[in-house]
Amino acid sequence: MPTYNFAAGPATLPQPVLEKVQAELLNFENSHMSILEISHRSPLYTHVYQAAKQNLLNLMHLDATVYDVLFLGGGASLQFTMLPLNLAHKHHRVAYINTGHWSQRAIQEAQKIPGLTVDVLASSENTDGTFTTIPEIPEIPTDTYDYLHITTNNTIMGNAYYELPDTSTPLVADISSNFLGQEYPFEKFDLMYAGAQKNLAPAGLTIVVLKKSLLDQVANLPSMLDYTAQSQKESALNTPPVFQVYVANLVLEWLKNLGGIEAIAQENQRKAQLLYNCLDNSQLFHNKVAKAYRSLMNIPFVTDSKELDAEFIHAASQAGLLNLKGHRLVGGMRASLYNAMPYAGVEALCHFIEEFERNHTN
Ligand SMILES: *Cc1c(COP(=O)(O)O)cnc(C)c1O
C-alpha cells in the first residue's frame, strides 16, 4: 500500500531526491566523505551553495545583480525579528497585514523591537478568530513605512494571496508555505523569506531573498542578525546547514527539470482543485475558506463533529494517508499538498473521503 505524507512541515520531499541523497550519502562527489562530514569552507560545499543560489534565482526569474539569497538558521521565526532590525531604520514605522496565525506572530515579534511603531493596516480575522479571506488593503501613504509585510500563504488557516498589494512601500513577505509552489511576480517583492521545511528541504534552513539595495544601511547590528554581514560572508558567517543546502539544491534541480515554478504551480492547481471539488461535493466535510482565497498548499477541512474528525484522522492513517490532523489551534483536518505530493496522493485522499462519507451517512 503506498503511503502519502500530508504533513504541513517538516513535509514530504520528492522521492527521486531522497533516493539521490541515499545513493550519495557515503561518498559525496567522489570525495570519499559524506556530505554530512565535509567542511563548509571546502570547494565541494562552495559549489553546492553557488549552484543552489543560482538555481533559486533562475526559478524565480530574478536577476542576480539585483537580488541576493541568504541561507540562514533560526527558521522563518527569526526573520520576524531580523526583518525589522535590518529594514526599519528610516521611518522606524512598519506596516503589517494580518491574515492568520503566522502574520500575528510576525506582528508580535516586531512589536518587541524598541522604538519601532507597528501599524496593522488590515486584518481578515473573523469575530470567532478564524480567517477565511484576504482583506482589502487601504491606500498606503507614500514614504511613511519602511516596509509592508504580508504572509502570502496562511499555513494553518488555508487562505492565500492571489494578487499582491499595489504600493510604493517596499513589499516584504513571509512566503514559507507557498514558496516555489505558487506563481507570483517575484520582482515585486523587496524581500521574501521562507523556512525550508515546508516546500524545499529538511528543517534547519531559512531562505531570505532580498534586493541588494537593502544592504549596507544599518551599522552595528549583532553580526548574526545582520543581513549585510551575512551577505558579505556568503551566508557562512558561522557554520551553515550544509546538508540542508545540499538537499535544497537537489530539490531545486528536480523542480527545474519538471519545468520550474510555472509547471509545478499548474500541477498544484490541479491537485488542490481535485480536493476542493471533493470537499465541496460532500455533505459531511467542509472547507470554510472563501473560494477566491483558497490556498493551493494547505487545505483545512472539518466535519461537524470532533469525534468524527478524530475517527477520520485515525482511519486515514491506517489507510496510509498520514498526518492529516489539523493544527492544534484550529483542530479538524488539514491536507498539505506541497510540490512533492503526487496527484495520486490527492486522488487516494479523495477516494478515502468519499468512502468514509458513504460509511457514515444514512
Ligand atoms: C511554518 C511557518 C513559519 C514558522 O517557521 P519556522 O521555520 O518553524 O520558524 C512561519 N511562517 C509561516 C507562513 C509558516 O508556514
Tab-separated table of C-alpha atoms and ligand atoms in Angstrom:
chain	number	residue	atom	x	y	z
A	1	MET	CA	0.000	0.000	0.000
A	2	PRO	CA	1.507	3.383	-0.954
A	3	THR	CA	1.614	5.924	1.851
A	4	TYR	CA	1.299	9.681	1.477
A	5	ASN	CA	2.522	12.242	3.978
A	6	PHE	CA	0.200	15.257	4.202
A	7	ALA	CA	2.183	16.982	6.986
A	8	ALA	CA	2.401	20.786	6.970
A	9	GLY	CA	6.105	20.838	7.789
A	10	PRO	CA	8.549	19.204	8.014
A	11	ALA	CA	6.908	17.871	4.909
A	12	THR	CA	7.178	15.355	2.145
A	13	LEU	CA	10.241	15.623	-0.136
A	14	PRO	CA	10.439	14.362	-3.733
A	15	GLN	CA	11.152	10.620	-3.855
A	16	PRO	CA	13.879	10.980	-6.547
A	17	VAL	CA	15.659	13.497	-4.322
A	18	LEU	CA	15.575	11.169	-1.313
A	19	GLU	CA	16.928	8.372	-3.490
A	20	LYS	CA	19.788	10.545	-4.709
A	21	VAL	CA	20.624	11.591	-1.128
A	22	GLN	CA	20.714	7.935	-0.164
A	23	ALA	CA	22.871	6.954	-3.113
A	24	GLU	CA	25.382	9.747	-2.451
A	25	LEU	CA	25.358	9.677	1.311
A	26	LEU	CA	28.559	7.730	1.908
A	27	ASN	CA	30.685	9.230	-0.840
A	28	PHE	CA	29.860	12.735	-1.993
A	29	GLU	CA	31.247	13.683	-5.413
A	30	ASN	CA	33.896	11.006	-5.129
A	31	SER	CA	35.419	12.728	-2.098
A	32	HIS	CA	35.172	9.525	-0.002
A	33	MET	CA	33.416	11.673	2.589
A	34	SER	CA	29.759	12.093	3.302
A	35	ILE	CA	28.058	15.438	2.680
A	36	LEU	CA	27.365	15.208	6.425
A	37	GLU	CA	31.079	15.419	7.116
A	38	ILE	CA	32.509	17.949	4.692
A	39	SER	CA	33.706	21.414	5.613
A	40	HIS	CA	31.626	24.450	4.797
A	41	ARG	CA	34.899	26.014	3.616
A	42	SER	CA	35.627	23.254	1.107
A	43	PRO	CA	35.179	23.779	-2.651
A	44	LEU	CA	32.765	20.816	-2.517
A	45	TYR	CA	30.341	22.877	-0.433
A	46	THR	CA	31.028	26.215	-2.125
A	47	HIS	CA	29.979	24.620	-5.392
A	48	VAL	CA	26.700	23.340	-3.891
A	49	TYR	CA	25.967	26.713	-2.306
A	50	GLN	CA	26.623	28.674	-5.517
A	51	ALA	CA	24.506	26.260	-7.537
A	52	ALA	CA	21.604	26.465	-5.059
A	53	LYS	CA	21.692	30.256	-5.113
A	54	GLN	CA	21.735	30.449	-8.905
A	55	ASN	CA	19.082	27.745	-9.349
A	56	LEU	CA	16.793	29.569	-6.952
A	57	LEU	CA	17.159	32.944	-8.680
A	58	ASN	CA	16.661	31.297	-12.090
A	59	LEU	CA	13.482	29.554	-10.980
A	60	MET	CA	12.118	32.831	-9.601
A	61	HIS	CA	13.264	34.771	-12.706
A	62	LEU	CA	15.223	37.177	-10.521
A	63	ASP	CA	18.367	38.945	-11.611
A	64	ALA	CA	21.485	38.062	-9.608
A	65	THR	CA	22.753	41.623	-9.939
A	66	VAL	CA	19.588	42.905	-8.199
A	67	TYR	CA	18.798	40.165	-5.674
A	68	ASP	CA	20.880	38.246	-3.166
A	69	VAL	CA	19.986	34.954	-1.497
A	70	LEU	CA	20.884	34.179	2.111
A	71	PHE	CA	20.858	30.685	3.612
A	72	LEU	CA	20.358	31.192	7.338
A	73	GLY	CA	19.407	29.346	10.507
A	74	GLY	CA	16.742	30.206	13.055
A	75	GLY	CA	13.677	29.402	10.969
A	76	ALA	CA	11.181	31.807	9.475
A	77	SER	CA	10.546	32.815	13.087
A	78	LEU	CA	13.931	34.514	13.429
A	79	GLN	CA	13.068	36.609	10.373
A	80	PHE	CA	10.180	38.109	12.348
A	81	THR	CA	12.968	39.860	14.302
A	82	MET	CA	15.764	40.228	11.723
A	83	LEU	CA	13.446	41.931	9.281
A	84	PRO	CA	12.580	44.995	11.407
A	85	LEU	CA	16.114	45.150	12.825
A	86	ASN	CA	17.570	45.442	9.326
A	87	LEU	CA	14.912	47.287	7.384
A	88	ALA	CA	13.164	49.694	9.762
A	89	HIS	CA	15.904	52.287	10.024
A	90	LYS	CA	14.449	55.223	8.103
A	91	HIS	CA	10.870	55.784	9.316
A	92	HIS	CA	11.004	53.441	12.336
A	93	ARG	CA	7.464	52.617	11.328
A	94	VAL	CA	6.337	49.418	9.641
A	95	ALA	CA	3.018	48.117	8.280
A	96	TYR	CA	1.593	44.607	8.563
A	97	ILE	CA	-1.456	42.835	7.183
A	98	ASN	CA	-2.941	40.217	9.486
A	99	THR	CA	-4.192	37.156	7.610
A	100	GLY	CA	-3.583	34.354	10.103
A	101	HIS	CA	-1.523	32.886	12.904
A	102	TRP	CA	1.895	33.436	11.319
A	103	SER	CA	1.059	37.053	10.458
A	104	GLN	CA	0.144	37.537	14.100
A	105	ARG	CA	3.436	36.016	15.206
A	106	ALA	CA	5.342	38.332	12.858
A	107	ILE	CA	3.446	41.339	14.268
A	108	GLN	CA	4.024	40.309	17.893
A	109	GLU	CA	7.758	39.924	17.383
A	110	ALA	CA	8.071	43.260	15.544
A	111	GLN	CA	6.256	44.924	18.451
A	112	LYS	CA	9.107	43.869	20.744
A	113	ILE	CA	11.684	45.969	18.862
A	114	PRO	CA	12.378	49.116	20.923
A	115	GLY	CA	11.463	52.375	19.193
A	116	LEU	CA	9.528	50.726	16.385
A	117	THR	CA	5.913	51.610	15.577
A	118	VAL	CA	3.963	48.674	14.144
A	119	ASP	CA	0.718	49.511	12.332
A	120	VAL	CA	-1.650	46.678	11.404
A	121	LEU	CA	-3.295	48.232	8.352
A	122	ALA	CA	-5.824	45.492	7.688
A	123	SER	CA	-6.936	42.165	9.112
A	124	SER	CA	-9.170	39.382	7.835
A	125	GLU	CA	-9.767	37.931	11.301
A	126	ASN	CA	-13.393	36.904	11.803
A	127	THR	CA	-15.115	37.508	15.152
A	128	ASP	CA	-14.597	33.844	16.076
A	129	GLY	CA	-10.831	34.133	15.479
A	130	THR	CA	-10.840	32.261	12.165
A	131	PHE	CA	-9.503	33.660	8.875
A	132	THR	CA	-11.305	32.834	5.644
A	133	THR	CA	-10.321	35.680	3.306
A	134	ILE	CA	-7.570	38.179	2.481
A	135	PRO	CA	-8.569	41.753	3.414
A	136	GLU	CA	-8.740	44.821	1.200
A	137	ILE	CA	-5.686	46.972	1.829
A	138	PRO	CA	-6.255	50.693	2.358
A	139	GLU	CA	-4.360	53.328	0.395
A	140	ILE	CA	-0.910	53.481	1.983
A	141	PRO	CA	0.627	56.964	2.307
A	142	THR	CA	3.932	57.189	0.457
A	143	ASP	CA	7.223	57.448	2.281
A	144	THR	CA	5.704	56.602	5.655
A	145	TYR	CA	6.627	52.989	6.268
A	146	ASP	CA	9.917	51.164	5.958
A	147	TYR	CA	8.012	48.178	4.596
A	148	LEU	CA	4.657	46.480	4.216
A	149	HIS	CA	4.637	42.874	5.449
A	150	ILE	CA	2.302	40.166	4.172
A	151	THR	CA	2.093	36.400	4.670
A	152	THR	CA	1.466	35.030	1.172
A	153	ASN	CA	0.002	31.713	2.309
A	154	ASN	CA	-1.516	31.036	5.696
A	155	THR	CA	-0.423	27.544	6.571
A	156	ILE	CA	-2.879	26.988	9.420
A	157	MET	CA	-5.999	28.755	8.120
A	158	GLY	CA	-5.584	27.849	4.444
A	159	ASN	CA	-6.118	31.328	2.930
A	160	ALA	CA	-3.673	32.798	0.398
A	161	TYR	CA	-2.922	35.854	-1.706
A	162	TYR	CA	-3.517	35.681	-5.456
A	163	GLU	CA	-2.992	39.409	-6.064
A	164	LEU	CA	-0.196	41.320	-4.394
A	165	PRO	CA	-0.825	44.721	-2.806
A	166	ASP	CA	-0.110	47.555	-5.206
A	167	THR	CA	2.009	50.004	-3.215
A	168	SER	CA	5.094	52.170	-3.421
A	169	THR	CA	6.077	50.966	0.069
A	170	PRO	CA	8.729	48.215	-0.047
A	171	LEU	CA	6.903	44.879	-0.025
A	172	VAL	CA	8.215	42.069	2.162
A	173	ALA	CA	6.681	38.660	2.636
A	174	ASP	CA	6.748	35.540	4.702
A	175	ILE	CA	6.416	33.129	1.808
A	176	SER	CA	7.271	29.998	3.836
A	177	SER	CA	4.389	27.760	2.877
A	178	ASN	CA	3.854	28.510	-0.809
A	179	PHE	CA	7.475	29.235	-1.660
A	180	LEU	CA	8.167	27.715	-5.130
A	181	GLY	CA	4.640	26.312	-5.229
A	182	GLN	CA	2.601	29.267	-6.413
A	183	GLU	CA	3.448	31.830	-9.090
A	184	TYR	CA	3.901	35.481	-8.179
A	185	PRO	CA	5.632	38.335	-9.959
A	186	PHE	CA	8.578	37.891	-7.581
A	187	GLU	CA	10.263	41.107	-8.737
A	188	LYS	CA	7.504	42.989	-6.895
A	189	PHE	CA	8.981	41.886	-3.587
A	190	ASP	CA	11.848	43.712	-1.957
A	191	LEU	CA	12.409	40.803	0.404
A	192	MET	CA	10.972	37.295	0.806
A	193	TYR	CA	11.746	34.755	3.493
A	194	ALA	CA	10.832	31.120	3.947
A	195	GLY	CA	11.530	28.281	6.330
A	196	ALA	CA	12.779	25.469	4.083
A	197	GLN	CA	10.878	22.663	5.788
A	198	LYS	CA	7.583	23.384	4.023
A	199	ASN	CA	8.457	23.024	0.372
A	200	LEU	CA	12.209	22.823	-0.097
A	201	ALA	CA	14.422	20.916	2.318
A	202	PRO	CA	14.666	19.473	5.827
A	203	ALA	CA	14.176	21.832	8.800
A	204	GLY	CA	17.158	23.947	9.844
A	205	LEU	CA	17.444	26.212	6.805
A	206	THR	CA	15.804	29.574	6.146
A	207	ILE	CA	15.924	31.266	2.772
A	208	VAL	CA	15.989	35.061	2.501
A	209	VAL	CA	15.800	36.565	-0.990
A	210	LEU	CA	16.353	40.306	-0.866
A	211	LYS	CA	17.271	43.267	-3.005
A	212	LYS	CA	20.946	44.077	-2.735
A	213	SER	CA	19.978	47.732	-2.433
A	214	LEU	CA	18.661	46.937	1.069
A	215	LEU	CA	22.148	46.018	2.261
A	216	ASP	CA	24.766	48.345	3.766
A	217	GLN	CA	22.261	50.572	5.514
A	218	VAL	CA	22.478	49.824	9.232
A	219	ALA	CA	25.532	49.943	11.411
A	220	ASN	CA	26.401	47.839	14.411
A	221	LEU	CA	23.777	45.136	14.376
A	222	PRO	CA	24.911	41.909	16.020
A	223	SER	CA	26.618	40.136	13.117
A	224	MET	CA	24.471	37.027	13.130
A	225	LEU	CA	21.364	39.214	12.840
A	226	ASP	CA	22.785	41.455	10.145
A	227	TYR	CA	21.774	40.781	6.519
A	228	THR	CA	24.760	42.741	5.261
A	229	ALA	CA	27.282	40.759	7.330
A	230	GLN	CA	25.623	37.501	6.284
A	231	SER	CA	25.692	38.522	2.646
A	232	GLN	CA	29.338	39.607	2.765
A	233	LYS	CA	30.325	36.221	4.181
A	234	GLU	CA	28.207	34.279	1.656
A	235	SER	CA	25.904	33.019	4.449
A	236	ALA	CA	28.853	31.331	6.149
A	237	LEU	CA	29.495	33.770	8.962
A	238	ASN	CA	29.228	30.720	11.172
A	239	THR	CA	28.875	27.051	10.188
A	240	PRO	CA	25.942	26.907	7.772
A	241	PRO	CA	23.500	23.971	7.492
A	242	VAL	CA	25.485	22.185	4.768
A	243	PHE	CA	23.224	19.157	4.444
A	244	GLN	CA	20.060	21.279	4.177
A	245	VAL	CA	21.579	23.486	1.472
A	246	TYR	CA	22.642	20.339	-0.410
A	247	VAL	CA	19.113	18.865	-0.267
A	248	ALA	CA	17.642	22.250	-1.204
A	249	ASN	CA	19.824	22.284	-4.307
A	250	LEU	CA	18.692	18.778	-5.287
A	251	VAL	CA	15.061	19.873	-4.892
A	252	LEU	CA	15.733	22.977	-6.993
A	253	GLU	CA	17.316	20.799	-9.716
A	254	TRP	CA	14.292	18.485	-9.558
A	255	LEU	CA	11.969	21.440	-9.930
A	256	LYS	CA	13.972	22.867	-12.833
A	257	ASN	CA	13.719	19.522	-14.655
A	258	LEU	CA	9.951	19.486	-14.121
A	259	GLY	CA	9.619	22.834	-15.896
A	260	GLY	CA	10.022	25.264	-12.999
A	261	ILE	CA	7.527	27.104	-10.828
A	262	GLU	CA	5.114	27.703	-13.741
A	263	ALA	CA	4.789	23.963	-14.377
A	264	ILE	CA	4.554	22.880	-10.732
A	265	ALA	CA	2.065	25.663	-9.941
A	266	GLN	CA	-0.259	24.290	-12.646
A	267	GLU	CA	0.051	20.827	-11.201
A	268	ASN	CA	-0.605	22.267	-7.725
A	269	GLN	CA	-3.786	23.928	-9.093
A	270	ARG	CA	-4.930	20.585	-10.435
A	271	LYS	CA	-4.232	18.827	-7.121
A	272	ALA	CA	-5.915	21.498	-4.995
A	273	GLN	CA	-8.937	21.666	-7.311
A	274	LEU	CA	-9.429	17.930	-7.033
A	275	LEU	CA	-9.543	18.091	-3.238
A	276	TYR	CA	-11.687	21.260	-3.078
A	277	ASN	CA	-14.190	19.703	-5.523
A	278	CYS	CA	-14.371	16.605	-3.422
A	279	LEU	CA	-14.952	18.656	-0.237
A	280	ASP	CA	-17.489	20.958	-1.912
A	281	ASN	CA	-19.446	17.938	-3.194
A	282	SER	CA	-19.521	16.388	0.250
A	283	GLN	CA	-22.401	16.704	2.730
A	284	LEU	CA	-20.150	15.663	5.600
A	285	PHE	CA	-16.865	17.537	5.077
A	286	HIS	CA	-16.364	21.280	4.554
A	287	ASN	CA	-13.620	23.776	3.857
A	288	LYS	CA	-14.674	27.227	5.074
A	289	VAL	CA	-12.243	29.477	3.210
A	290	ALA	CA	-13.826	31.806	0.618
A	291	LYS	CA	-13.198	30.379	-2.861
A	292	ALA	CA	-11.168	33.335	-4.154
A	293	TYR	CA	-8.605	32.948	-1.347
A	294	ARG	CA	-8.219	29.208	-1.013
A	295	SER	CA	-4.662	28.018	-0.556
A	296	LEU	CA	-3.082	25.683	-3.112
A	297	MET	CA	-0.857	24.258	-0.424
A	298	ASN	CA	-2.690	23.801	2.882
A	299	ILE	CA	-6.313	22.715	2.848
A	300	PRO	CA	-8.074	22.582	6.225
A	301	PHE	CA	-11.389	20.738	6.471
A	302	VAL	CA	-13.806	19.548	9.138
A	303	THR	CA	-16.927	17.511	9.732
A	304	ASP	CA	-19.374	19.000	12.219
A	305	SER	CA	-18.234	16.588	14.917
A	306	LYS	CA	-14.924	16.434	16.780
A	307	GLU	CA	-15.416	12.708	17.358
A	308	LEU	CA	-15.905	12.082	13.660
A	309	ASP	CA	-12.841	14.200	12.845
A	310	ALA	CA	-10.748	12.077	15.199
A	311	GLU	CA	-12.160	8.868	13.721
A	312	PHE	CA	-11.401	10.123	10.210
A	313	ILE	CA	-7.788	11.030	11.062
A	314	HIS	CA	-7.214	7.646	12.653
A	315	ALA	CA	-8.828	5.648	9.833
A	316	ALA	CA	-6.972	7.668	7.191
A	317	SER	CA	-3.618	6.952	8.778
A	318	GLN	CA	-4.490	3.242	8.864
A	319	ALA	CA	-5.079	3.550	5.124
A	320	GLY	CA	-1.656	5.134	4.538
A	321	LEU	CA	-2.851	8.755	4.442
A	322	LEU	CA	-0.599	10.233	7.096
A	323	ASN	CA	-0.526	13.404	9.189
A	324	LEU	CA	-3.970	14.749	8.323
A	325	LYS	CA	-4.584	16.116	11.813
A	326	GLY	CA	-5.230	19.866	11.707
A	327	HIS	CA	-3.114	22.386	13.615
A	328	ARG	CA	-3.832	22.350	17.354
A	329	LEU	CA	-5.140	25.929	17.165
A	330	VAL	CA	-7.956	25.057	14.775
A	331	GLY	CA	-8.499	21.293	15.110
A	332	GLY	CA	-10.156	19.258	12.381
A	333	MET	CA	-8.101	18.058	9.443
A	334	ARG	CA	-5.544	19.647	7.145
A	335	ALA	CA	-4.067	18.247	3.954
A	336	SER	CA	-0.829	19.908	2.849
A	337	LEU	CA	-0.281	19.447	-0.872
A	338	TYR	CA	3.229	20.764	-1.383
A	339	ASN	CA	5.206	20.344	-4.612
A	340	ALA	CA	6.371	16.847	-3.730
A	341	MET	CA	2.851	15.480	-3.109
A	342	PRO	CA	1.912	13.435	-6.193
A	343	TYR	CA	-1.517	13.773	-7.825
A	344	ALA	CA	-2.095	10.116	-6.944
A	345	GLY	CA	-1.849	11.042	-3.253
A	346	VAL	CA	-4.678	13.549	-3.598
A	347	GLU	CA	-6.763	11.014	-5.568
A	348	ALA	CA	-6.243	8.494	-2.799
A	349	LEU	CA	-7.345	11.067	-0.206
A	350	CYS	CA	-10.472	11.970	-2.192
A	351	HIS	CA	-11.464	8.321	-2.606
A	352	PHE	CA	-10.988	7.864	1.108
A	353	ILE	CA	-13.119	10.916	1.933
A	354	GLU	CA	-15.922	9.647	-0.332
A	355	GLU	CA	-15.809	6.174	1.121
A	356	PHE	CA	-15.776	7.493	4.698
A	357	GLU	CA	-18.816	9.614	3.907
A	358	ARG	CA	-20.704	6.649	2.399
A	359	ASN	CA	-19.991	4.638	5.551
A	360	HIS	CA	-21.104	7.432	7.878
A	361	THR	CA	-24.326	8.674	6.322
A	362	ASN	CA	-27.879	7.217	6.382
B	1	LIG	C1	5.899	27.219	9.440
B	1	LIG	C2	5.770	28.674	9.234
B	1	LIG	C3	6.510	29.585	9.996
B	1	LIG	C4	7.442	29.150	11.097
B	1	LIG	O1	8.563	28.581	10.533
B	1	LIG	P1	9.845	28.157	11.417
B	1	LIG	O2	10.846	27.885	10.331
B	1	LIG	O3	9.453	26.971	12.202
B	1	LIG	O4	10.222	29.311	12.257
B	1	LIG	C5	6.368	30.925	9.721
B	1	LIG	N1	5.543	31.361	8.763
B	1	LIG	C6	4.810	30.511	8.012
B	1	LIG	C7	3.894	31.049	6.956
B	1	LIG	C8	4.897	29.139	8.226
B	1	LIG	O5	4.177	28.290	7.484
